[in-house]
Short mmCIF file of C-alpha atoms and ligand atoms in Angstrom, two decimals:
data_model
loop_
_atom_site.label_atom_id
_atom_site.label_comp_id
_atom_site.label_asym_id
_atom_site.label_seq_id
_atom_site.Cartn_x
_atom_site.Cartn_y
_atom_site.Cartn_z
CA UNK U 1 2.01 -12.43 22.34
CA UNK U 2 4.53 -9.88 21.10
CA UNK U 3 4.58 -8.79 17.46
CA UNK U 4 7.23 -7.06 15.39
CA UNK U 5 6.18 -4.58 12.68
CA UNK U 6 8.83 -3.60 10.12
CA UNK U 7 8.55 -0.10 8.62
CA UNK U 8 8.04 3.53 9.58
CA UNK U 9 4.97 4.85 7.79
CA UNK U 10 1.32 5.49 8.53
CA UNK U 11 0.61 1.98 7.31
CA UNK U 12 2.84 0.52 10.02
CA UNK U 13 1.30 2.77 12.69
CA UNK U 14 -2.15 1.52 11.60
CA UNK U 15 -1.00 -2.13 11.62
CA UNK U 16 0.53 -1.73 15.09
CA UNK U 17 -2.60 0.03 16.37
CA UNK U 18 -4.92 -2.65 14.98
CA UNK U 19 -2.77 -5.48 16.34
CA UNK U 20 -2.90 -3.91 19.81
CA UNK U 21 -6.72 -4.01 19.69
CA UNK U 22 -6.50 -7.78 19.84
CA UNK U 23 -6.79 -9.46 23.25
CA UNK U 24 -3.85 -11.72 22.28
CA UNK U 25 -1.31 -8.95 21.70
CA UNK U 26 0.29 -7.22 24.64
CA UNK U 27 3.27 -5.59 22.96
CA UNK U 28 4.25 -4.37 19.50
CA UNK U 29 7.77 -3.44 18.44
CA UNK U 30 8.28 -1.23 15.37
CA UNK U 31 11.50 -1.14 13.38
CA UNK U 32 12.22 1.73 13.09
CA UNK U 33 8.71 3.19 13.65
CA UNK U 34 7.85 6.90 13.92
CA UNK U 35 6.57 9.47 16.42
CA UNK U 36 3.17 7.77 16.51
CA UNK U 37 4.43 4.30 17.29
CA UNK U 38 6.87 5.79 19.82
CA UNK U 39 4.01 7.27 21.87
CA UNK U 40 1.29 4.62 21.46
CA UNK U 41 0.76 2.62 24.68
CA UNK U 42 2.34 -0.88 24.59
CA UNK U 43 4.27 -0.01 21.46
CA UNK U 44 8.00 0.56 21.28
CA UNK U 45 10.35 1.67 18.51
CA UNK U 46 13.55 -0.21 17.89
CA UNK U 47 16.36 1.61 16.19
CA UNK U 48 17.47 -0.88 13.55
CA UNK U 49 17.65 -0.53 9.79
CA UNK U 50 15.00 -2.40 7.75
CA UNK U 51 17.68 -4.13 5.69
CA UNK U 52 19.51 -5.39 8.77
CA UNK U 53 17.92 -8.87 8.65
CA UNK U 54 20.40 -10.35 11.08
CA UNK U 55 19.76 -7.62 13.66
CA UNK U 56 15.99 -7.84 13.29
CA UNK U 57 15.92 -11.63 13.57
CA UNK U 58 18.15 -11.56 16.62
CA UNK U 59 15.91 -8.93 18.22
CA UNK U 60 12.78 -10.99 17.49
CA UNK U 61 14.36 -14.10 18.99
CA UNK U 62 15.69 -12.39 22.11
CA UNK U 63 12.32 -10.69 22.77
CA UNK U 64 10.30 -13.84 22.10
CA UNK U 65 8.33 -12.20 19.29
CA UNK U 66 5.41 -14.41 18.13
CA UNK U 67 5.42 -13.17 14.57
CA UNK U 68 6.70 -10.39 12.36
CA UNK U 69 4.82 -8.41 9.74
CA UNK U 70 6.63 -6.48 7.03
CA UNK U 71 5.16 -3.17 5.80
CA UNK U 72 7.29 -1.92 2.90
CA UNK U 73 8.24 -3.71 -0.33
CA UNK U 74 11.98 -3.22 -0.15
CA UNK U 75 12.85 -5.70 2.64
CA UNK U 76 10.45 -8.21 1.03
CA UNK U 77 12.19 -7.85 -2.33
CA UNK U 78 15.54 -8.25 -0.53
CA UNK U 79 14.41 -11.54 1.03
CA UNK U 80 13.60 -10.78 4.68
CA UNK U 81 10.97 -13.53 4.67
CA UNK U 82 13.42 -16.13 3.35
CA UNK U 83 15.87 -15.07 6.07
CA UNK U 84 13.33 -15.37 8.91
CA UNK U 85 11.87 -18.63 7.55
CA UNK U 86 15.30 -20.22 7.44
CA UNK U 87 15.44 -19.65 11.22
CA UNK U 88 11.85 -20.89 11.65
CA UNK U 89 10.68 -17.47 12.80
CA UNK U 90 7.04 -16.78 11.82
CA UNK U 91 6.70 -13.87 9.41
CA UNK U 92 3.85 -12.44 7.31
CA UNK U 93 4.88 -11.58 3.76
CA UNK U 94 5.99 -13.23 0.53
CA UNK U 95 9.47 -14.60 -0.07
CA UNK U 96 11.93 -12.79 -2.32
CA UNK U 97 10.68 -14.78 -5.29
CA UNK U 98 7.04 -13.95 -4.54
CA UNK U 99 7.88 -10.26 -4.07
CA UNK U 100 8.93 -10.21 -7.75
CA UNK U 101 5.26 -9.63 -8.48
CA UNK U 102 5.89 -6.04 -7.37
CA UNK U 103 9.65 -5.72 -7.78
CA UNK U 104 9.62 -6.52 -11.50
CA UNK U 105 6.75 -5.27 -13.62
CA UNK U 106 7.78 -7.46 -16.57
CA UNK U 107 7.83 -10.54 -14.30
CA UNK U 108 4.31 -9.64 -13.14
CA UNK U 109 3.17 -9.14 -16.73
CA UNK U 110 4.46 -12.58 -17.70
CA UNK U 111 2.64 -14.11 -14.76
CA UNK U 112 -0.60 -12.34 -15.71
CA UNK U 113 -0.29 -13.51 -19.28
CA UNK U 114 0.36 -17.07 -18.16
CA UNK U 115 -2.69 -16.95 -15.86
CA UNK U 116 -4.92 -15.17 -18.35
CA UNK U 117 -5.51 -12.28 -15.94
CA UNK U 118 -7.08 -9.24 -17.62
CA UNK U 119 -4.51 -6.42 -17.93
CA UNK U 120 -3.21 -3.89 -20.43
CA UNK U 121 -1.43 -5.31 -23.50
CA UNK U 122 2.30 -4.71 -23.11
CA UNK U 123 5.80 -5.25 -24.43
CA UNK U 124 9.16 -5.29 -22.66
CA UNK U 125 12.40 -3.77 -23.95
CA UNK U 126 16.00 -3.26 -22.94
CA UNK U 127 17.36 -1.35 -25.88
CA UNK U 128 16.15 2.12 -26.65
CA UNK U 129 15.91 1.84 -30.45
CA UNK U 130 13.40 -1.03 -30.38
CA UNK U 131 11.46 0.62 -27.55
CA UNK U 132 11.22 3.86 -29.57
CA UNK U 133 10.12 2.00 -32.69
CA UNK U 134 7.41 0.22 -30.69
CA UNK U 135 6.12 3.47 -29.16
CA UNK U 136 6.13 5.13 -32.59
CA UNK U 137 4.08 2.27 -34.02
CA UNK U 138 1.59 2.22 -31.11
CA UNK U 139 1.04 5.98 -30.82
CA UNK U 140 -0.18 7.95 -27.79
CA UNK U 141 -1.67 7.78 -25.22
CA UNK U 142 0.68 5.10 -23.98
CA UNK U 143 2.16 4.13 -20.62
CA UNK U 144 5.90 3.78 -19.96
CA UNK U 145 7.15 1.97 -16.84
CA UNK U 146 10.56 1.32 -15.35
CA UNK U 147 10.62 -2.40 -14.57
CA UNK U 148 11.95 -2.30 -11.00
CA UNK U 149 11.14 -0.59 -7.70
CA UNK U 150 11.10 3.18 -8.22
CA UNK U 151 9.17 4.48 -5.16
CA UNK U 152 6.18 5.40 -7.29
CA UNK U 153 8.24 7.56 -9.66
CA UNK U 154 8.91 5.10 -12.49
CA UNK U 155 5.65 5.41 -14.43
CA UNK U 156 4.65 7.96 -17.08
CA UNK U 157 1.16 8.00 -18.48
CA UNK U 158 2.13 9.75 -21.73
CA UNK U 159 -0.60 11.64 -23.51
CA UNK U 160 1.75 12.57 -26.37
CA UNK U 161 4.48 10.71 -28.28
CA UNK U 162 6.96 13.35 -27.19
CA UNK U 163 6.29 12.66 -23.50
CA UNK U 164 6.57 8.94 -24.13
CA UNK U 165 9.95 9.28 -25.88
CA UNK U 166 11.26 11.54 -23.14
CA UNK U 167 10.28 9.02 -20.49
CA UNK U 168 11.90 6.13 -22.41
CA UNK U 169 15.08 8.14 -22.62
CA UNK U 170 15.11 8.89 -18.89
CA UNK U 171 14.49 5.27 -17.92
CA UNK U 172 16.85 3.55 -20.36
CA UNK U 173 19.69 6.02 -19.84
CA UNK U 174 19.93 5.17 -16.19
CA UNK U 175 17.88 7.67 -14.19
CA UNK U 176 16.39 4.79 -12.22
CA UNK U 177 19.57 2.78 -11.95
CA UNK U 178 19.09 -0.98 -12.25
CA UNK U 179 15.32 -0.54 -11.81
CA UNK U 180 15.33 1.02 -15.29
CA UNK U 181 17.43 -1.51 -17.20
CA UNK U 182 14.18 -2.88 -18.56
CA UNK U 183 11.17 -0.87 -19.62
CA UNK U 184 7.57 -2.08 -19.86
CA UNK U 185 5.37 -0.30 -22.39
CA UNK U 186 1.65 -0.64 -21.89
CA UNK U 187 -1.57 0.12 -23.63
CA UNK U 188 -3.40 3.04 -21.94
CA UNK U 189 -6.46 1.95 -19.98
CA UNK U 190 -9.31 4.34 -19.24
CA UNK U 191 -11.44 4.02 -16.12
CA UNK U 192 -11.45 4.39 -12.36
CA UNK U 193 -8.88 2.80 -10.10
CA UNK U 194 -9.60 0.58 -7.10
CA UNK U 195 -7.15 -1.05 -4.69
CA UNK U 196 -8.04 -4.53 -3.52
CA UNK U 197 -5.78 -5.61 -0.69
CA UNK U 198 -6.14 -9.37 -0.28
CA UNK U 199 -4.61 -11.74 2.23
CA UNK U 200 -3.48 -15.20 1.28
CA UNK U 201 -1.86 -18.34 2.67
CA UNK U 202 -0.70 -19.36 -0.79
CA UNK U 203 -3.78 -21.48 -1.49
CA UNK U 204 -6.81 -19.47 -0.38
CA UNK U 205 -7.08 -15.73 -1.00
CA UNK U 206 -9.55 -13.30 0.56
CA UNK U 207 -10.06 -9.63 -0.25
CA UNK U 208 -10.27 -6.89 2.36
CA UNK U 209 -12.69 -4.00 1.96
CA UNK U 210 -11.97 -2.39 -1.48
CA UNK U 211 -10.41 1.06 -1.28
CA UNK U 212 -9.69 3.99 -3.53
CA UNK U 213 -6.48 5.95 -3.29
CA UNK U 214 -5.80 9.56 -4.39
CA UNK U 215 -2.34 9.78 -5.95
CA UNK U 216 -2.21 13.34 -7.24
CA UNK U 217 -1.18 16.23 -5.03
CA UNK U 218 -3.99 18.62 -5.92
CA UNK U 219 -7.77 18.72 -5.65
CA UNK U 220 -9.59 17.31 -8.66
CA UNK U 221 -6.70 14.88 -9.31
CA UNK U 222 -4.32 17.56 -10.55
CA UNK U 223 -0.62 18.21 -10.01
CA UNK U 224 2.23 15.75 -9.54
CA UNK U 225 1.96 12.16 -8.34
CA UNK U 226 2.61 11.47 -4.66
CA UNK U 227 2.83 8.48 -2.36
CA UNK U 228 -0.92 8.97 -1.82
CA UNK U 229 -2.91 11.91 -0.44
CA UNK U 230 -5.86 10.00 0.96
CA UNK U 231 -8.05 6.95 0.61
CA UNK U 232 -11.50 5.72 1.43
CA UNK U 233 -13.26 2.41 1.85
CA UNK U 234 -15.41 0.67 0.87
CA UNK U 235 -15.25 2.04 -2.68
CA UNK U 236 -18.82 1.93 -4.03
CA UNK U 237 -17.51 1.29 -7.56
CA UNK U 238 -16.37 -2.13 -6.31
CA UNK U 239 -19.84 -3.67 -6.25
CA UNK U 240 -20.34 -7.27 -5.10
CA UNK U 241 -20.56 -8.28 -8.79
CA UNK U 242 -17.25 -6.59 -9.53
CA UNK U 243 -15.61 -8.14 -6.46
CA UNK U 244 -16.79 -11.58 -7.60
CA UNK U 245 -14.99 -11.00 -10.92
CA UNK U 246 -11.89 -9.78 -9.10
CA UNK U 247 -11.89 -12.98 -7.04
CA UNK U 248 -12.24 -15.41 -9.97
CA UNK U 249 -10.46 -13.47 -12.74
CA UNK U 250 -7.63 -11.86 -10.79
CA UNK U 251 -6.91 -13.06 -7.25
CA UNK U 252 -7.43 -16.82 -7.60
CA UNK U 253 -5.60 -17.10 -10.95
CA UNK U 254 -2.69 -15.07 -9.54
CA UNK U 255 -2.26 -17.41 -6.58
CA UNK U 256 -2.61 -20.46 -8.83
CA UNK U 257 0.03 -19.11 -11.22
CA UNK U 258 2.39 -18.36 -8.33
CA UNK U 259 1.92 -21.92 -7.06
CA UNK U 260 2.57 -23.25 -10.55
CA UNK U 261 5.93 -21.44 -10.36
CA UNK U 262 6.62 -23.15 -7.06
CA UNK U 263 5.97 -19.99 -5.02
CA UNK U 264 4.15 -20.42 -1.73
CA UNK U 265 2.93 -16.82 -1.42
CA UNK U 266 1.81 -16.01 2.14
CA UNK U 267 1.08 -12.38 2.81
CA UNK U 268 -0.80 -9.49 1.29
CA UNK U 269 -1.37 -9.44 -2.44
CA UNK U 270 -2.54 -5.99 -3.44
CA UNK U 271 -4.25 -5.76 -6.81
CA UNK U 272 -4.26 -2.25 -8.29
CA UNK U 273 -7.18 -2.35 -10.69
CA UNK U 274 -8.61 -0.19 -13.44
CA UNK U 275 -12.36 -0.59 -13.71
CA UNK U 276 -13.11 -0.06 -17.38
CA UNK U 277 -16.13 1.97 -18.50
CA UNK U 278 -17.76 -1.41 -19.25
CA UNK U 279 -17.31 -2.42 -15.60
CA UNK U 280 -14.54 -4.97 -16.15
CA UNK U 281 -11.56 -5.17 -13.77
CA UNK U 282 -8.12 -4.96 -15.39
CA UNK U 283 -4.90 -5.15 -13.41
CA UNK U 284 -2.69 -2.04 -13.38
CA UNK U 285 -0.13 -3.69 -11.12
CA UNK U 286 0.28 -6.01 -8.17
CA UNK U 287 1.98 -5.00 -4.93
CA UNK U 288 3.40 -7.53 -2.50
CA UNK U 289 2.37 -5.68 0.69
CA UNK U 290 -0.36 -3.57 2.26
CA UNK U 291 -1.01 -0.19 0.64
CA UNK U 292 -0.27 3.18 2.20
CA UNK U 293 -2.67 5.03 2.79
CA UNK U 294 -5.30 2.37 1.95
CA UNK U 295 -4.39 0.44 5.10
CA UNK U 296 -5.12 3.49 7.26
CA UNK U 297 -8.63 3.65 5.73
CA UNK U 298 -9.37 -0.09 5.73
CA UNK U 299 -8.15 -1.31 9.15
CA UNK U 300 -10.45 0.89 11.29
CA UNK U 301 -13.39 -0.87 9.57
CA UNK U 302 -12.09 -4.35 10.38
CA UNK U 303 -13.95 -6.21 13.13
CA UNK U 304 -11.86 -9.39 12.98
CA UNK U 305 -8.71 -9.70 15.11
CA UNK U 306 -5.92 -8.82 12.69
CA UNK U 307 -3.37 -11.11 14.39
CA UNK U 308 -5.65 -14.13 13.93
CA UNK U 309 -6.18 -13.35 10.25
CA UNK U 310 -2.46 -12.83 9.59
CA UNK U 311 -1.51 -15.95 11.55
CA UNK U 312 -4.01 -18.01 9.54
CA UNK U 313 -2.12 -16.86 6.42
CA UNK U 314 1.32 -17.56 7.87
CA UNK U 315 0.22 -21.03 9.03
CA UNK U 316 -1.57 -22.01 5.81
CA UNK U 317 -5.00 -22.16 7.46
CA UNK U 318 -6.93 -19.42 5.70
CA UNK U 319 -9.53 -21.83 4.22
CA UNK U 320 -10.73 -22.73 7.73
CA UNK U 321 -10.72 -19.13 8.96
CA UNK U 322 -14.18 -17.63 9.66
CA UNK U 323 -15.62 -14.93 7.44
CA UNK U 324 -13.80 -11.59 7.83
CA UNK U 325 -16.06 -9.16 9.72
CA UNK U 326 -16.47 -5.48 8.81
CA UNK U 327 -18.19 -2.54 10.45
CA UNK U 328 -21.19 -1.43 8.44
CA UNK U 329 -19.66 2.03 8.03
CA UNK U 330 -17.53 4.04 5.64
CA UNK U 331 -14.00 5.22 6.30
CA UNK U 332 -12.06 8.18 4.93
CA UNK U 333 -8.35 8.85 5.47
CA UNK U 334 -6.89 12.25 4.58
CA UNK U 335 -3.12 12.63 4.42
CA UNK U 336 -1.66 15.81 5.91
CA UNK U 337 1.55 16.64 4.07
CA UNK U 338 4.47 18.93 4.77
CA UNK U 339 5.07 22.19 2.94
CA UNK U 340 7.01 21.50 -0.27
CA UNK U 341 5.83 17.89 -0.66
CA UNK U 342 6.45 15.92 -2.90
CA UNK U 343 9.67 17.79 -3.71
CA UNK U 344 11.97 19.18 -1.04
CA UNK U 345 10.01 19.07 2.20
CA UNK U 346 10.22 21.16 5.33
CA UNK U 347 10.82 19.26 8.57
CA UNK U 348 11.11 20.03 12.26
CA UNK U 349 7.80 21.90 12.74
CA UNK U 350 5.85 21.27 15.97
CA UNK U 351 2.64 19.29 15.53
CA UNK U 352 -0.32 20.13 17.76
CA UNK U 353 -3.95 19.11 18.19
CA UNK U 354 -3.76 15.35 17.64
CA UNK U 355 -5.40 14.68 21.03
CA UNK U 356 -8.33 16.94 20.16
CA UNK U 357 -8.84 15.22 16.81
CA UNK U 358 -8.81 11.86 18.60
CA UNK U 359 -11.33 13.12 21.16
CA UNK U 360 -13.69 13.66 18.23
CA UNK U 361 -13.33 9.97 17.36
CA UNK U 362 -10.74 10.28 14.58
CA UNK U 363 -7.75 7.96 14.28
CA UNK U 364 -4.52 9.82 13.70
CA UNK U 365 -1.91 7.59 12.08
CA UNK U 366 1.51 9.17 11.98
CA UNK U 367 4.14 8.76 9.27
CA UNK U 368 6.60 11.63 8.85
CA UNK U 369 6.93 12.48 12.53
CA UNK U 370 9.44 12.01 15.29
CA UNK U 371 9.90 12.91 18.92
CA UNK U 372 12.38 15.69 19.60
CA UNK U 373 12.95 16.38 23.30
CA UNK U 374 9.55 14.79 23.95
CA UNK U 375 7.78 17.10 21.48
CA UNK U 376 6.26 15.83 18.25
CA UNK U 377 7.80 17.38 15.14
CA UNK U 378 7.37 16.84 11.41
CA UNK U 379 9.99 14.58 9.85
CA UNK U 380 8.87 13.71 6.32
CA UNK U 381 6.67 14.50 3.35
CA UNK U 382 3.52 12.77 4.45
CA UNK U 383 3.17 13.72 8.11
CA UNK U 384 -0.14 12.29 9.32
CA UNK U 385 -3.04 10.23 8.02
CA UNK U 386 -6.28 11.21 9.72
CA UNK U 387 -9.07 8.64 9.43
CA UNK U 388 -12.70 8.98 10.50
CA UNK U 389 -15.63 6.63 10.15
CA UNK U 390 -19.22 7.57 9.43
CA UNK U 391 -22.49 5.83 8.71
CA UNK U 392 -21.94 6.63 5.06
CA UNK U 393 -19.18 8.26 3.00
CA UNK U 394 -20.63 11.77 3.35
CA UNK U 395 -20.63 11.50 7.14
CA UNK U 396 -17.13 10.05 7.18
CA UNK U 397 -15.93 12.97 5.03
CA UNK U 398 -17.58 15.52 7.35
CA UNK U 399 -16.09 13.79 10.40
CA UNK U 400 -12.55 13.60 9.05
CA UNK U 401 -12.40 17.23 7.88
CA UNK U 402 -13.92 18.35 11.16
CA UNK U 403 -11.18 16.54 13.11
CA UNK U 404 -8.42 17.95 10.86
CA UNK U 405 -9.47 21.49 11.85
CA UNK U 406 -7.84 20.90 15.24
CA UNK U 407 -4.46 19.75 13.91
CA UNK U 408 -1.79 22.27 13.06
CA UNK U 409 1.83 22.68 12.03
CA UNK U 410 3.54 25.24 9.82
CA UNK U 411 2.63 24.96 6.14
CA UNK U 412 0.36 21.96 6.61
CA UNK U 413 -1.16 20.92 3.27
CA UNK U 414 -3.93 18.47 2.44
CA UNK U 415 -6.50 17.79 -0.25
CA UNK U 416 -10.04 19.01 0.44
CA UNK U 417 -11.78 16.55 -1.89
CA UNK U 418 -10.83 13.09 -0.61
CA UNK U 419 -13.65 10.59 -1.32
CA UNK U 420 -15.83 13.18 -3.05
CA UNK U 421 -15.90 10.92 -6.13
CA UNK U 422 -17.69 8.30 -4.07
CA UNK U 423 -20.41 10.77 -3.11
CA UNK U 424 -21.07 11.92 -6.65
CA UNK U 425 -21.55 8.23 -7.34
CA UNK U 426 -19.36 8.01 -10.44
N1 ADP M 1 -1.92 0.94 -18.47
C1 ADP M 1 -2.29 2.02 -17.80
N2 ADP M 1 -3.29 2.81 -18.26
C2 ADP M 1 -3.64 3.96 -17.60
N3 ADP M 1 -3.06 4.37 -16.47
C3 ADP M 1 -2.06 3.63 -15.95
C4 ADP M 1 -1.64 2.41 -16.58
N4 ADP M 1 -0.64 1.89 -15.85
C5 ADP M 1 -0.45 2.73 -14.82
N5 ADP M 1 -1.29 3.78 -14.85
C6 ADP M 1 -1.37 4.90 -13.90
O1 ADP M 1 -0.09 5.10 -13.31
C7 ADP M 1 -0.12 4.85 -11.90
C8 ADP M 1 1.17 4.17 -11.48
O2 ADP M 1 1.34 2.96 -12.15
P1 ADP M 1 1.66 1.60 -11.40
O3 ADP M 1 1.79 0.52 -12.38
O4 ADP M 1 0.68 1.43 -10.31
O5 ADP M 1 3.12 1.90 -10.84
P2 ADP M 1 3.74 2.27 -9.43
O6 ADP M 1 2.65 2.22 -8.40
O7 ADP M 1 4.78 1.26 -9.23
O8 ADP M 1 4.30 3.64 -9.63
C9 ADP M 1 -1.37 4.01 -11.70
O9 ADP M 1 -1.90 4.14 -10.40
C10 ADP M 1 -2.29 4.56 -12.77
O10 ADP M 1 -2.90 5.76 -12.33
MG1 MG M 2 0.72 1.69 -8.19
#
């Protein structure tokens, strides 16, 4: 079978790589892909834009693609799944309506309230005076969020009233365009974050190995927010007891509430959770797709054929699907970024040493790379995601940093403390 993967990040490289491990998959197409998917055997990039639904569907039909999987949120929110479904082309991901769970934070909050899913108390505003009055009455710390898709830049965790007011101003005066017409103001939650990526056929929902992401640029969780500087799995804070609560208090009620709204959600439902100091899971947000870089940490641990699992979701047969199998190991993914990230990034530097890192057993998932005259050069903020497994987290950390030693490009930057929280056991 041939599969089409939509997107160009490390997540999509990891999805394509994992799909090609399956005996059923002989070819993967990536739209538009990156330097990694361009050079992976049996994988081919296709130069189409991810909002060109007509072009992508035509390509899938002409090539006889068995199914399509969508990486990023934007095409999902724009209705790629509705478009493919109308032509009876199999596709993994929620419809435009289902993607609202990520594309509108106030919509997601309403759904959570309806389903009694534990989350921060919140209020939604469109006019600045009432929003300011609310913030004044609540006090700091408080969390201010642009309602719509803002590429991870729409949220301020305000430790002071001043910061909160400044953020309200920026959002409601148009800095985020239509994504900021509505603002969601939330109670501040303390705790540790865990990402639970779950797959669902709209009736049954099953979690993948729980992961922890590192959003801040600097060691010790300092500096500005980024798309993610690394991840590891399984996250020890997500004990079996906690995961049981996540299943019954978060994942199942979410799917039930979506069904109650007439939404047949088939795809990945990603629950971003805060684990409170009391050990209770509370939802920070839902995403309607696989996480990046969590996917690069989680998929190398998966011992089930990914295509079979995704197809079971697309075909509404997840209840009958056998238990998902995992390697009894730990996985750590460290993101290698470009100089200047997350602001203005340098591009066009030659990347070397990937083969040596792979010889050591690491998986090198590419994101901001491209081929230039057959040489691999940097082409974005997050350049590579290097993943290594180990018998426990400490070994996985040692293995990944050992492999990274061999990789080089000008002004390469990465965090040195990915997954160290898991070792300290807090
Ligand atoms: N209510 C909250 N309390 C504390 N921290 C929060 C809260 N909401 C969000 N955050 C922090 O802000 C980050 C981004 O918020 P999130 O809702 O995930 O938005 P997005 O991923 O769309 O930028 C979270 O990962 C978390 O670290
Ligand atoms: Mg988030």
